[in-house]
Amino acid sequence: NFFWGILCLSRILNDSRVPELAVRFVLYHEMVHIKHGAKIKNSKLMSHTPEFKADEQRFEGYEEAEKILSRIRDIVK
């Protein structure tokens, strides 16, 4: 929530099979949202701006975390 600065994570991450790196990355990702907020461009809400993406990629283990999250539903089946 941009206004209140509240982080809300999916229950899917509360599973022992989900690697800690993925959970830490999602928390980081959401904190980057709080830092950057959102912008409106051409009547569209933009939250993954180039500045956001640059900060997001500073996460140590970014590429590995992205790979894990891309198959998260397979992990918790």
mmCIF file of N, CA, C and O in Angstrom:
data_model
loop_
_atom_site.group_PDB
_atom_site.id
_atom_site.type_symbol
_atom_site.label_atom_id
_atom_site.label_comp_id
_atom_site.label_asym_id
_atom_site.label_seq_id
_atom_site.Cartn_x
_atom_site.Cartn_y
_atom_site.Cartn_z
ATOM 1 N N ASN A 1 0.843 -1.173 0.000
ATOM 2 C CA ASN A 1 0.000 0.000 0.000
ATOM 3 C C ASN A 1 0.884 1.230 0.000
ATOM 4 O O ASN A 1 1.597 1.473 0.971
ATOM 5 N N PHE A 2 0.845 1.993 -1.074
ATOM 6 C CA PHE A 2 1.711 3.167 -1.197
ATOM 7 C C PHE A 2 1.392 4.231 -0.154
ATOM 8 O O PHE A 2 2.274 4.865 0.392
ATOM 9 N N PHE A 3 0.108 4.429 0.118
ATOM 10 C CA PHE A 3 -0.289 5.498 1.034
ATOM 11 C C PHE A 3 0.147 5.210 2.466
ATOM 12 O O PHE A 3 0.716 6.050 3.141
ATOM 13 N N TRP A 4 -0.127 4.009 2.936
ATOM 14 C CA TRP A 4 0.179 3.642 4.326
ATOM 15 C C TRP A 4 1.567 3.060 4.499
ATOM 16 O O TRP A 4 2.042 2.902 5.615
ATOM 17 N N GLY A 5 2.217 2.667 3.421
ATOM 18 C CA GLY A 5 3.538 2.063 3.531
ATOM 19 C C GLY A 5 3.478 0.668 4.134
ATOM 20 O O GLY A 5 4.353 0.260 4.887
ATOM 21 N N ILE A 6 2.434 -0.061 3.802
ATOM 22 C CA ILE A 6 2.224 -1.410 4.349
ATOM 23 C C ILE A 6 2.673 -2.440 3.316
ATOM 24 O O ILE A 6 2.315 -2.352 2.143
ATOM 25 N N LEU A 7 3.447 -3.413 3.769
ATOM 26 C CA LEU A 7 3.859 -4.517 2.902
ATOM 27 C C LEU A 7 2.915 -5.687 3.126
ATOM 28 O O LEU A 7 2.677 -6.084 4.259
ATOM 29 N N CYS A 8 2.417 -6.244 2.061
ATOM 30 C CA CYS A 8 1.532 -7.399 2.138
ATOM 31 C C CYS A 8 2.093 -8.468 1.210
ATOM 32 O O CYS A 8 2.294 -8.226 0.024
ATOM 33 N N LEU A 9 2.370 -9.626 1.776
ATOM 34 C CA LEU A 9 2.952 -10.712 0.991
ATOM 35 C C LEU A 9 1.952 -11.843 0.814
ATOM 36 O O LEU A 9 1.122 -12.097 1.689
ATOM 37 N N SER A 10 2.088 -12.547 -0.267
ATOM 38 C CA SER A 10 1.230 -13.690 -0.548
ATOM 39 C C SER A 10 1.505 -14.828 0.429
ATOM 40 O O SER A 10 2.648 -15.081 0.828
ATOM 41 N N ARG A 11 0.461 -15.547 0.777
ATOM 42 C CA ARG A 11 0.603 -16.721 1.654
ATOM 43 C C ARG A 11 1.489 -17.801 1.033
ATOM 44 O O ARG A 11 2.032 -18.627 1.743
ATOM 45 N N ILE A 12 1.594 -17.785 -0.268
ATOM 46 C CA ILE A 12 2.395 -18.805 -0.946
ATOM 47 C C ILE A 12 3.850 -18.778 -0.459
ATOM 48 O O ILE A 12 4.544 -19.787 -0.479
ATOM 49 N N LEU A 13 4.296 -17.606 0.015
ATOM 50 C CA LEU A 13 5.678 -17.486 0.495
ATOM 51 C C LEU A 13 5.865 -18.084 1.894
ATOM 52 O O LEU A 13 6.985 -18.286 2.337
ATOM 53 N N ASN A 14 4.767 -18.370 2.579
ATOM 54 C CA ASN A 14 4.826 -18.935 3.922
ATOM 55 C C ASN A 14 4.820 -20.466 3.849
ATOM 56 O O ASN A 14 3.989 -21.143 4.433
ATOM 57 N N ASP A 15 5.757 -20.974 3.115
ATOM 58 C CA ASP A 15 5.882 -22.414 2.897
ATOM 59 C C ASP A 15 7.359 -22.762 3.032
ATOM 60 O O ASP A 15 8.203 -22.095 2.429
ATOM 61 N N SER A 16 7.652 -23.782 3.791
ATOM 62 C CA SER A 16 9.053 -24.134 4.064
ATOM 63 C C SER A 16 9.819 -24.518 2.793
ATOM 64 O O SER A 16 11.043 -24.494 2.789
ATOM 65 N N ARG A 17 9.110 -24.849 1.722
ATOM 66 C CA ARG A 17 9.790 -25.210 0.471
ATOM 67 C C ARG A 17 10.236 -23.991 -0.332
ATOM 68 O O ARG A 17 11.007 -24.127 -1.278
ATOM 69 N N VAL A 18 9.760 -22.817 0.045
ATOM 70 C CA VAL A 18 10.139 -21.593 -0.658
ATOM 71 C C VAL A 18 11.480 -21.125 -0.095
ATOM 72 O O VAL A 18 11.595 -20.873 1.106
ATOM 73 N N PRO A 19 12.501 -21.019 -0.921
ATOM 74 C CA PRO A 19 13.813 -20.595 -0.431
ATOM 75 C C PRO A 19 13.765 -19.195 0.197
ATOM 76 O O PRO A 19 13.042 -18.309 -0.277
ATOM 77 N N GLU A 20 14.539 -19.024 1.250
ATOM 78 C CA GLU A 20 14.595 -17.744 1.950
ATOM 79 C C GLU A 20 14.961 -16.603 1.004
ATOM 80 O O GLU A 20 14.463 -15.478 1.142
ATOM 81 N N LEU A 21 15.832 -16.874 0.049
ATOM 82 C CA LEU A 21 16.238 -15.841 -0.906
ATOM 83 C C LEU A 21 15.021 -15.237 -1.609
ATOM 84 O O LEU A 21 14.938 -14.021 -1.794
ATOM 85 N N ALA A 22 14.065 -16.069 -1.973
ATOM 86 C CA ALA A 22 12.869 -15.586 -2.663
ATOM 87 C C ALA A 22 12.043 -14.680 -1.757
ATOM 88 O O ALA A 22 11.560 -13.633 -2.182
ATOM 89 N N VAL A 23 11.895 -15.062 -0.506
ATOM 90 C CA VAL A 23 11.124 -14.252 0.439
ATOM 91 C C VAL A 23 11.823 -12.915 0.678
ATOM 92 O O VAL A 23 11.185 -11.856 0.655
ATOM 93 N N ARG A 24 13.137 -12.964 0.871
ATOM 94 C CA ARG A 24 13.890 -11.713 1.076
ATOM 95 C C ARG A 24 13.780 -10.805 -0.139
ATOM 96 O O ARG A 24 13.641 -9.589 -0.010
ATOM 97 N N PHE A 25 13.809 -11.390 -1.336
ATOM 98 C CA PHE A 25 13.694 -10.587 -2.547
ATOM 99 C C PHE A 25 12.321 -9.931 -2.657
ATOM 100 O O PHE A 25 12.205 -8.759 -3.016
ATOM 101 N N VAL A 26 11.264 -10.678 -2.358
ATOM 102 C CA VAL A 26 9.921 -10.100 -2.432
ATOM 103 C C VAL A 26 9.785 -8.949 -1.444
ATOM 104 O O VAL A 26 9.234 -7.890 -1.774
ATOM 105 N N LEU A 27 10.315 -9.115 -0.244
ATOM 106 C CA LEU A 27 10.300 -8.017 0.732
ATOM 107 C C LEU A 27 11.067 -6.813 0.192
ATOM 108 O O LEU A 27 10.607 -5.666 0.281
ATOM 109 N N TYR A 28 12.229 -7.057 -0.361
ATOM 110 C CA TYR A 28 13.038 -5.989 -0.944
ATOM 111 C C TYR A 28 12.264 -5.293 -2.067
ATOM 112 O O TYR A 28 12.197 -4.060 -2.126
ATOM 113 N N HIS A 29 11.681 -6.077 -2.949
ATOM 114 C CA HIS A 29 10.906 -5.559 -4.076
ATOM 115 C C HIS A 29 9.801 -4.628 -3.571
ATOM 116 O O HIS A 29 9.611 -3.524 -4.088
ATOM 117 N N GLU A 30 9.086 -5.061 -2.548
ATOM 118 C CA GLU A 30 7.997 -4.247 -2.006
ATOM 119 C C GLU A 30 8.526 -2.988 -1.320
ATOM 120 O O GLU A 30 7.893 -1.930 -1.391
ATOM 121 N N MET A 31 9.676 -3.066 -0.685
ATOM 122 C CA MET A 31 10.265 -1.872 -0.079
ATOM 123 C C MET A 31 10.714 -0.880 -1.154
ATOM 124 O O MET A 31 10.614 0.335 -0.962
ATOM 125 N N VAL A 32 11.177 -1.392 -2.287
ATOM 126 C CA VAL A 32 11.542 -0.511 -3.392
ATOM 127 C C VAL A 32 10.285 0.206 -3.912
ATOM 128 O O VAL A 32 10.338 1.384 -4.261
ATOM 129 N N HIS A 33 9.138 -0.484 -3.890
ATOM 130 C CA HIS A 33 7.882 0.177 -4.255
ATOM 131 C C HIS A 33 7.602 1.348 -3.314
ATOM 132 O O HIS A 33 7.191 2.422 -3.759
ATOM 133 N N ILE A 34 7.817 1.141 -2.026
ATOM 134 C CA ILE A 34 7.577 2.209 -1.059
ATOM 135 C C ILE A 34 8.523 3.377 -1.333
ATOM 136 O O ILE A 34 8.123 4.540 -1.303
ATOM 137 N N LYS A 35 9.769 3.069 -1.629
ATOM 138 C CA LYS A 35 10.749 4.120 -1.913
ATOM 139 C C LYS A 35 10.345 4.950 -3.129
ATOM 140 O O LYS A 35 10.405 6.176 -3.104
ATOM 141 N N HIS A 36 9.947 4.275 -4.205
ATOM 142 C CA HIS A 36 9.686 4.957 -5.469
ATOM 143 C C HIS A 36 8.237 5.394 -5.656
ATOM 144 O O HIS A 36 7.967 6.253 -6.495
ATOM 145 N N GLY A 37 7.327 4.773 -4.934
ATOM 146 C CA GLY A 37 5.921 5.112 -5.130
ATOM 147 C C GLY A 37 5.473 4.742 -6.530
ATOM 148 O O GLY A 37 6.018 3.830 -7.145
ATOM 149 N N ALA A 38 4.491 5.458 -7.015
ATOM 150 C CA ALA A 38 3.967 5.204 -8.354
ATOM 151 C C ALA A 38 3.772 6.538 -9.054
ATOM 152 O O ALA A 38 3.573 7.566 -8.420
ATOM 153 N N LYS A 39 3.834 6.484 -10.365
ATOM 154 C CA LYS A 39 3.645 7.677 -11.181
ATOM 155 C C LYS A 39 2.520 7.404 -12.170
ATOM 156 O O LYS A 39 2.282 6.267 -12.546
ATOM 157 N N ILE A 40 1.843 8.446 -12.566
ATOM 158 C CA ILE A 40 0.812 8.298 -13.588
ATOM 159 C C ILE A 40 1.363 8.865 -14.888
ATOM 160 O O ILE A 40 1.850 9.990 -14.941
ATOM 161 N N LYS A 41 1.321 8.036 -15.922
ATOM 162 C CA LYS A 41 1.805 8.442 -17.242
ATOM 163 C C LYS A 41 0.772 7.996 -18.267
ATOM 164 O O LYS A 41 0.414 6.812 -18.296
ATOM 165 N N ASN A 42 0.297 8.927 -19.063
ATOM 166 C CA ASN A 42 -0.740 8.622 -20.062
ATOM 167 C C ASN A 42 -1.942 7.918 -19.430
ATOM 168 O O ASN A 42 -2.429 6.926 -19.942
ATOM 169 N N SER A 43 -2.342 8.411 -18.280
ATOM 170 C CA SER A 43 -3.497 7.885 -17.530
ATOM 171 C C SER A 43 -3.280 6.465 -17.006
ATOM 172 O O SER A 43 -4.237 5.793 -16.639
ATOM 173 N N LYS A 44 -2.045 5.995 -16.975
ATOM 174 C CA LYS A 44 -1.738 4.659 -16.464
ATOM 175 C C LYS A 44 -0.869 4.776 -15.228
ATOM 176 O O LYS A 44 0.044 5.600 -15.170
ATOM 177 N N LEU A 45 -1.129 3.917 -14.255
ATOM 178 C CA LEU A 45 -0.315 3.859 -13.053
ATOM 179 C C LEU A 45 0.972 3.107 -13.375
ATOM 180 O O LEU A 45 0.932 1.962 -13.826
ATOM 181 N N MET A 46 2.101 3.746 -13.157
ATOM 182 C CA MET A 46 3.399 3.150 -13.452
ATOM 183 C C MET A 46 4.136 2.921 -12.132
ATOM 184 O O MET A 46 4.471 3.889 -11.443
ATOM 185 N N SER A 47 4.370 1.676 -11.789
ATOM 186 C CA SER A 47 5.096 1.397 -10.551
ATOM 187 C C SER A 47 6.434 0.715 -10.788
ATOM 188 O O SER A 47 7.283 0.698 -9.915
ATOM 189 N N HIS A 48 6.642 0.129 -11.954
ATOM 190 C CA HIS A 48 7.920 -0.497 -12.294
ATOM 191 C C HIS A 48 8.651 0.391 -13.306
ATOM 192 O O HIS A 48 8.867 0.003 -14.454
ATOM 193 N N THR A 49 9.019 1.561 -12.839
ATOM 194 C CA THR A 49 9.716 2.540 -13.675
ATOM 195 C C THR A 49 11.160 2.091 -13.896
ATOM 196 O O THR A 49 11.659 1.189 -13.191
ATOM 197 N N PRO A 50 11.868 2.713 -14.823
ATOM 198 C CA PRO A 50 13.286 2.379 -14.998
ATOM 199 C C PRO A 50 14.094 2.570 -13.706
ATOM 200 O O PRO A 50 14.982 1.767 -13.402
ATOM 201 N N GLU A 51 13.761 3.600 -12.927
ATOM 202 C CA GLU A 51 14.464 3.826 -11.658
ATOM 203 C C GLU A 51 14.180 2.703 -10.670
ATOM 204 O O GLU A 51 15.072 2.234 -9.963
ATOM 205 N N PHE A 52 12.915 2.278 -10.634
ATOM 206 C CA PHE A 52 12.525 1.153 -9.781
ATOM 207 C C PHE A 52 13.319 -0.095 -10.172
ATOM 208 O O PHE A 52 13.908 -0.764 -9.324
ATOM 209 N N LYS A 53 13.333 -0.401 -11.459
ATOM 210 C CA LYS A 53 14.013 -1.609 -11.933
ATOM 211 C C LYS A 53 15.507 -1.573 -11.640
ATOM 212 O O LYS A 53 16.099 -2.595 -11.295
ATOM 213 N N ALA A 54 16.105 -0.392 -11.761
ATOM 214 C CA ALA A 54 17.540 -0.270 -11.457
ATOM 215 C C ALA A 54 17.805 -0.584 -9.989
ATOM 216 O O ALA A 54 18.753 -1.315 -9.665
ATOM 217 N N ASP A 55 16.971 -0.055 -9.096
ATOM 218 C CA ASP A 55 17.142 -0.356 -7.665
ATOM 219 C C ASP A 55 16.860 -1.825 -7.372
ATOM 220 O O ASP A 55 17.550 -2.460 -6.585
ATOM 221 N N GLU A 56 15.838 -2.369 -8.009
ATOM 222 C CA GLU A 56 15.480 -3.771 -7.784
ATOM 223 C C GLU A 56 16.645 -4.698 -8.150
ATOM 224 O O GLU A 56 16.937 -5.655 -7.443
ATOM 225 N N GLN A 57 17.337 -4.379 -9.228
ATOM 226 C CA GLN A 57 18.430 -5.228 -9.694
ATOM 227 C C GLN A 57 19.675 -5.130 -8.814
ATOM 228 O O GLN A 57 20.600 -5.914 -8.992
ATOM 229 N N ARG A 58 19.666 -4.224 -7.867
ATOM 230 C CA ARG A 58 20.790 -4.120 -6.920
ATOM 231 C C ARG A 58 20.720 -5.198 -5.832
ATOM 232 O O ARG A 58 21.661 -5.365 -5.064
ATOM 233 N N PHE A 59 19.616 -5.903 -5.761
ATOM 234 C CA PHE A 59 19.460 -6.969 -4.769
ATOM 235 C C PHE A 59 20.486 -8.060 -5.033
ATOM 236 O O PHE A 59 20.581 -8.568 -6.159
ATOM 237 N N GLU A 60 21.233 -8.415 -4.017
ATOM 238 C CA GLU A 60 22.223 -9.492 -4.164
ATOM 239 C C GLU A 60 21.477 -10.811 -4.345
ATOM 240 O O GLU A 60 20.694 -11.216 -3.493
ATOM 241 N N GLY A 61 21.683 -11.449 -5.478
ATOM 242 C CA GLY A 61 20.981 -12.682 -5.797
ATOM 243 C C GLY A 61 19.740 -12.430 -6.643
ATOM 244 O O GLY A 61 18.879 -13.299 -6.769
ATOM 245 N N TYR A 62 19.673 -11.247 -7.241
ATOM 246 C CA TYR A 62 18.510 -10.840 -8.046
ATOM 247 C C TYR A 62 18.133 -11.899 -9.086
ATOM 248 O O TYR A 62 16.976 -12.319 -9.153
ATOM 249 N N GLU A 63 19.081 -12.311 -9.894
ATOM 250 C CA GLU A 63 18.772 -13.244 -10.982
ATOM 251 C C GLU A 63 18.280 -14.585 -10.453
ATOM 252 O O GLU A 63 17.324 -15.161 -10.977
ATOM 253 N N GLU A 64 18.933 -15.089 -9.416
ATOM 254 C CA GLU A 64 18.507 -16.372 -8.833
ATOM 255 C C GLU A 64 17.109 -16.246 -8.230
ATOM 256 O O GLU A 64 16.269 -17.137 -8.404
ATOM 257 N N ALA A 65 16.853 -15.155 -7.537
ATOM 258 C CA ALA A 65 15.534 -14.938 -6.929
ATOM 259 C C ALA A 65 14.448 -14.865 -8.005
ATOM 260 O O ALA A 65 13.365 -15.443 -7.837
ATOM 261 N N GLU A 66 14.727 -14.188 -9.092
ATOM 262 C CA GLU A 66 13.760 -14.103 -10.197
ATOM 263 C C GLU A 66 13.458 -15.494 -10.755
ATOM 264 O O GLU A 66 12.307 -15.807 -11.056
ATOM 265 N N LYS A 67 14.487 -16.315 -10.887
ATOM 266 C CA LYS A 67 14.280 -17.676 -11.393
ATOM 267 C C LYS A 67 13.390 -18.480 -10.451
ATOM 268 O O LYS A 67 12.497 -19.207 -10.881
ATOM 269 N N ILE A 68 13.659 -18.369 -9.156
ATOM 270 C CA ILE A 68 12.850 -19.090 -8.160
ATOM 271 C C ILE A 68 11.398 -18.644 -8.249
ATOM 272 O O ILE A 68 10.484 -19.464 -8.294
ATOM 273 N N LEU A 69 11.181 -17.335 -8.282
ATOM 274 C CA LEU A 69 9.815 -16.819 -8.290
ATOM 275 C C LEU A 69 9.076 -17.163 -9.577
ATOM 276 O O LEU A 69 7.853 -17.320 -9.568
ATOM 277 N N SER A 70 9.806 -17.332 -10.669
ATOM 278 C CA SER A 70 9.151 -17.683 -11.933
ATOM 279 C C SER A 70 8.568 -19.097 -11.888
ATOM 280 O O SER A 70 7.694 -19.438 -12.668
ATOM 281 N N ARG A 71 9.062 -19.912 -10.950
ATOM 282 C CA ARG A 71 8.538 -21.282 -10.825
ATOM 283 C C ARG A 71 7.979 -21.559 -9.428
ATOM 284 O O ARG A 71 7.880 -22.714 -8.999
ATOM 285 N N ILE A 72 7.546 -20.508 -8.735
ATOM 286 C CA ILE A 72 7.096 -20.643 -7.346
ATOM 287 C C ILE A 72 5.906 -21.591 -7.220
ATOM 288 O O ILE A 72 5.836 -22.385 -6.290
ATOM 289 N N ARG A 73 4.981 -21.554 -8.151
ATOM 290 C CA ARG A 73 3.816 -22.445 -8.048
ATOM 291 C C ARG A 73 4.221 -23.913 -8.178
ATOM 292 O O ARG A 73 3.619 -24.783 -7.548
ATOM 293 N N ASP A 74 5.238 -24.198 -8.967
ATOM 294 C CA ASP A 74 5.740 -25.573 -9.071
ATOM 295 C C ASP A 74 6.400 -26.009 -7.783
ATOM 296 O O ASP A 74 6.337 -27.185 -7.407
ATOM 297 N N ILE A 75 7.042 -25.085 -7.090
ATOM 298 C CA ILE A 75 7.746 -25.411 -5.844
ATOM 299 C C ILE A 75 6.774 -25.831 -4.751
ATOM 300 O O ILE A 75 7.033 -26.763 -3.999
ATOM 301 N N VAL A 76 5.635 -25.159 -4.666
ATOM 302 C CA VAL A 76 4.714 -25.421 -3.552
ATOM 303 C C VAL A 76 3.564 -26.348 -3.894
ATOM 304 O O VAL A 76 2.656 -26.544 -3.088
ATOM 305 N N LYS A 77 3.580 -26.961 -5.077
ATOM 306 C CA LYS A 77 2.517 -27.928 -5.440
ATOM 307 C C LYS A 77 2.539 -29.110 -4.520
ATOM 308 O O LYS A 77 3.510 -29.609 -4.106
#
